């Protein structure tokens, strides 16, 4: 339960990074919400990797490169799910504010991410 709580804290910070970068891009550049989200997602992914590695799960027994690859694989899959939901919501509900679509899509991807990170990325190998 402690790891889930810490994961939610790290995810909340990642959400703030994601939403903040998206908001700044929409307000201060000609970039729209779809391209903006393609930029904000990697920013949030990097922030959550650092937090989950050092605060939530601890470092894995794998090399930094292997851990990073695994984290990126789960993160990219989660991000694609998140982005697909975000885009679908905005396309089916054109009057929906992007921040609302971001919130709903991020919430839906959270369970997938926690399972993937805890089981595939940061699970410590047992000594045989």
PDB file of C-alpha atoms in Angstrom:
ATOM      1  CA  UNK A   1       0.000   0.000   0.000  1.00  0.00           C
ATOM      2  CA  UNK A   2       2.941   2.290   0.748  1.00  0.00           C
ATOM      3  CA  UNK A   3       4.272   1.847  -2.794  1.00  0.00           C
ATOM      4  CA  UNK A   4       0.879   2.627  -4.294  1.00  0.00           C
ATOM      5  CA  UNK A   5       0.658   5.827  -2.241  1.00  0.00           C
ATOM      6  CA  UNK A   6       4.155   6.869  -3.335  1.00  0.00           C
ATOM      7  CA  UNK A   7       3.319   5.933  -6.919  1.00  0.00           C
ATOM      8  CA  UNK A   8       0.279   8.203  -6.779  1.00  0.00           C
ATOM      9  CA  UNK A   9       2.443  11.050  -5.446  1.00  0.00           C
ATOM     10  CA  UNK A  10       5.002  10.539  -8.227  1.00  0.00           C
ATOM     11  CA  UNK A  11       2.180  10.277 -10.756  1.00  0.00           C
ATOM     12  CA  UNK A  12       0.603  13.470  -9.446  1.00  0.00           C
ATOM     13  CA  UNK A  13       3.876  15.305  -9.932  1.00  0.00           C
ATOM     14  CA  UNK A  14       4.134  13.790 -13.403  1.00  0.00           C
ATOM     15  CA  UNK A  15       0.595  14.970 -14.091  1.00  0.00           C
ATOM     16  CA  UNK A  16       1.541  18.512 -13.046  1.00  0.00           C
ATOM     17  CA  UNK A  17       4.568  18.385 -15.365  1.00  0.00           C
ATOM     18  CA  UNK A  18       2.394  17.025 -18.202  1.00  0.00           C
ATOM     19  CA  UNK A  19      -0.391  19.557 -17.674  1.00  0.00           C
ATOM     20  CA  UNK A  20       2.035  22.429 -17.109  1.00  0.00           C
ATOM     21  CA  UNK A  21       4.027  21.788 -20.274  1.00  0.00           C
ATOM     22  CA  UNK A  22       0.800  21.294 -22.258  1.00  0.00           C
ATOM     23  CA  UNK A  23      -0.697  24.497 -20.857  1.00  0.00           C
ATOM     24  CA  UNK A  24       2.446  26.529 -21.588  1.00  0.00           C
ATOM     25  CA  UNK A  25       2.665  25.192 -25.130  1.00  0.00           C
ATOM     26  CA  UNK A  26      -0.999  25.922 -25.869  1.00  0.00           C
ATOM     27  CA  UNK A  27      -0.858  29.434 -24.429  1.00  0.00           C
ATOM     28  CA  UNK A  28       2.549  30.614 -25.618  1.00  0.00           C
ATOM     29  CA  UNK A  29       3.135  28.828 -28.919  1.00  0.00           C
ATOM     30  CA  UNK A  30       1.051  28.094 -32.000  1.00  0.00           C
ATOM     31  CA  UNK A  31       1.165  24.401 -31.047  1.00  0.00           C
ATOM     32  CA  UNK A  32      -2.270  22.871 -30.569  1.00  0.00           C
ATOM     33  CA  UNK A  33      -3.307  20.308 -27.956  1.00  0.00           C
ATOM     34  CA  UNK A  34      -2.392  17.240 -30.043  1.00  0.00           C
ATOM     35  CA  UNK A  35       1.201  18.266 -30.796  1.00  0.00           C
ATOM     36  CA  UNK A  36       1.503  19.817 -27.360  1.00  0.00           C
ATOM     37  CA  UNK A  37       0.601  16.538 -25.734  1.00  0.00           C
ATOM     38  CA  UNK A  38       3.208  14.724 -27.844  1.00  0.00           C
ATOM     39  CA  UNK A  39       5.774  17.047 -26.229  1.00  0.00           C
ATOM     40  CA  UNK A  40       4.370  17.066 -22.687  1.00  0.00           C
ATOM     41  CA  UNK A  41       4.142  13.271 -22.341  1.00  0.00           C
ATOM     42  CA  UNK A  42       7.919  12.610 -22.629  1.00  0.00           C
ATOM     43  CA  UNK A  43       8.548  15.433 -20.144  1.00  0.00           C
ATOM     44  CA  UNK A  44       6.244  13.783 -17.620  1.00  0.00           C
ATOM     45  CA  UNK A  45       7.701  10.332 -18.345  1.00  0.00           C
ATOM     46  CA  UNK A  46      11.211  11.513 -17.511  1.00  0.00           C
ATOM     47  CA  UNK A  47      10.027  13.167 -14.293  1.00  0.00           C
ATOM     48  CA  UNK A  48       8.151  10.063 -13.133  1.00  0.00           C
ATOM     49  CA  UNK A  49      11.061   7.743 -13.925  1.00  0.00           C
ATOM     50  CA  UNK A  50      13.339   9.736 -11.633  1.00  0.00           C
ATOM     51  CA  UNK A  51      10.689   9.815  -8.896  1.00  0.00           C
ATOM     52  CA  UNK A  52       9.644   6.167  -9.180  1.00  0.00           C
ATOM     53  CA  UNK A  53      13.265   5.036  -9.273  1.00  0.00           C
ATOM     54  CA  UNK A  54      14.336   7.015  -6.228  1.00  0.00           C
ATOM     55  CA  UNK A  55      11.154   7.446  -4.188  1.00  0.00           C
ATOM     56  CA  UNK A  56       8.544   4.823  -5.028  1.00  0.00           C
ATOM     57  CA  UNK A  57      10.118   1.496  -5.928  1.00  0.00           C
ATOM     58  CA  UNK A  58      13.850   1.949  -5.486  1.00  0.00           C
ATOM     59  CA  UNK A  59      16.395   1.092  -8.107  1.00  0.00           C
ATOM     60  CA  UNK A  60      16.068  -2.236  -9.829  1.00  0.00           C
ATOM     61  CA  UNK A  61      18.819  -4.848  -9.959  1.00  0.00           C
ATOM     62  CA  UNK A  62      19.202  -4.196 -13.672  1.00  0.00           C
ATOM     63  CA  UNK A  63      21.626  -1.872 -15.399  1.00  0.00           C
ATOM     64  CA  UNK A  64      20.495   1.724 -15.833  1.00  0.00           C
ATOM     65  CA  UNK A  65      20.081   1.102 -19.565  1.00  0.00           C
ATOM     66  CA  UNK A  66      17.964  -2.043 -19.059  1.00  0.00           C
ATOM     67  CA  UNK A  67      15.847  -0.353 -16.404  1.00  0.00           C
ATOM     68  CA  UNK A  68      15.422   2.711 -18.607  1.00  0.00           C
ATOM     69  CA  UNK A  69      14.406   0.558 -21.576  1.00  0.00           C
ATOM     70  CA  UNK A  70      11.843  -1.335 -19.505  1.00  0.00           C
ATOM     71  CA  UNK A  71      10.509   1.877 -17.963  1.00  0.00           C
ATOM     72  CA  UNK A  72      10.301   3.478 -21.380  1.00  0.00           C
ATOM     73  CA  UNK A  73       8.481   0.443 -22.796  1.00  0.00           C
ATOM     74  CA  UNK A  74       5.825   0.483 -20.090  1.00  0.00           C
ATOM     75  CA  UNK A  75       5.700   4.274 -20.125  1.00  0.00           C
ATOM     76  CA  UNK A  76       5.330   4.446 -23.893  1.00  0.00           C
ATOM     77  CA  UNK A  77       2.549   1.854 -23.890  1.00  0.00           C
ATOM     78  CA  UNK A  78       0.796   3.719 -21.096  1.00  0.00           C
ATOM     79  CA  UNK A  79       1.354   7.025 -22.887  1.00  0.00           C
ATOM     80  CA  UNK A  80      -0.125   5.635 -26.115  1.00  0.00           C
ATOM     81  CA  UNK A  81      -3.169   4.453 -24.190  1.00  0.00           C
ATOM     82  CA  UNK A  82      -3.357   7.823 -22.479  1.00  0.00           C
ATOM     83  CA  UNK A  83      -2.939   9.741 -25.745  1.00  0.00           C
ATOM     84  CA  UNK A  84      -5.509   7.587 -27.556  1.00  0.00           C
ATOM     85  CA  UNK A  85      -8.063   8.237 -24.844  1.00  0.00           C
ATOM     86  CA  UNK A  86      -7.172  11.964 -24.757  1.00  0.00           C
ATOM     87  CA  UNK A  87      -7.543  12.270 -28.539  1.00  0.00           C
ATOM     88  CA  UNK A  88     -10.745  10.239 -28.640  1.00  0.00           C
ATOM     89  CA  UNK A  89     -12.318  12.417 -25.975  1.00  0.00           C
ATOM     90  CA  UNK A  90     -11.400  15.637 -27.783  1.00  0.00           C
ATOM     91  CA  UNK A  91     -12.575  14.306 -31.146  1.00  0.00           C
ATOM     92  CA  UNK A  92     -15.901  12.998 -29.870  1.00  0.00           C
ATOM     93  CA  UNK A  93     -16.510  15.962 -27.563  1.00  0.00           C
ATOM     94  CA  UNK A  94     -15.038  19.008 -29.361  1.00  0.00           C
ATOM     95  CA  UNK A  95     -16.185  21.409 -26.640  1.00  0.00           C
ATOM     96  CA  UNK A  96     -14.392  19.458 -23.933  1.00  0.00           C
ATOM     97  CA  UNK A  97     -11.486  21.405 -22.466  1.00  0.00           C
ATOM     98  CA  UNK A  98      -8.096  19.729 -23.083  1.00  0.00           C
ATOM     99  CA  UNK A  99      -7.285  19.706 -19.352  1.00  0.00           C
ATOM    100  CA  UNK A 100     -10.432  17.658 -18.642  1.00  0.00           C
ATOM    101  CA  UNK A 101      -9.531  15.172 -21.390  1.00  0.00           C
ATOM    102  CA  UNK A 102      -5.990  15.017 -19.967  1.00  0.00           C
ATOM    103  CA  UNK A 103      -7.309  14.296 -16.483  1.00  0.00           C
ATOM    104  CA  UNK A 104      -9.634  11.512 -17.607  1.00  0.00           C
ATOM    105  CA  UNK A 105      -7.062   9.878 -19.883  1.00  0.00           C
ATOM    106  CA  UNK A 106      -4.353  10.029 -17.213  1.00  0.00           C
ATOM    107  CA  UNK A 107      -6.594   8.473 -14.603  1.00  0.00           C
ATOM    108  CA  UNK A 108      -7.421   5.596 -16.935  1.00  0.00           C
ATOM    109  CA  UNK A 109      -3.733   4.858 -17.633  1.00  0.00           C
ATOM    110  CA  UNK A 110      -2.681   4.888 -13.958  1.00  0.00           C
ATOM    111  CA  UNK A 111      -3.614   1.281 -13.127  1.00  0.00           C
ATOM    112  CA  UNK A 112      -1.812  -0.044 -16.187  1.00  0.00           C
ATOM    113  CA  UNK A 113       1.307   1.953 -15.303  1.00  0.00           C
ATOM    114  CA  UNK A 114       1.446   0.833 -11.684  1.00  0.00           C
ATOM    115  CA  UNK A 115       1.154  -2.819 -12.643  1.00  0.00           C
ATOM    116  CA  UNK A 116       3.771  -2.523 -15.376  1.00  0.00           C
ATOM    117  CA  UNK A 117       6.273  -0.574 -13.321  1.00  0.00           C
ATOM    118  CA  UNK A 118       5.918  -2.672 -10.193  1.00  0.00           C
ATOM    119  CA  UNK A 119       6.000  -6.050 -11.988  1.00  0.00           C
ATOM    120  CA  UNK A 120       8.142  -5.472 -15.044  1.00  0.00           C
ATOM    121  CA  UNK A 121      10.514  -2.595 -14.292  1.00  0.00           C
ATOM    122  CA  UNK A 122      11.264  -2.395 -10.587  1.00  0.00           C
ATOM    123  CA  UNK A 123      10.583  -5.940  -9.438  1.00  0.00           C
ATOM    124  CA  UNK A 124      13.707  -7.082  -7.676  1.00  0.00           C
ATOM    125  CA  UNK A 125      15.003 -10.412  -8.890  1.00  0.00           C
ATOM    126  CA  UNK A 126      15.147 -13.134  -6.269  1.00  0.00           C
ATOM    127  CA  UNK A 127      18.508 -14.808  -5.682  1.00  0.00           C
ATOM    128  CA  UNK A 128      18.275 -18.507  -6.536  1.00  0.00           C
TER     129      UNK A 128
END
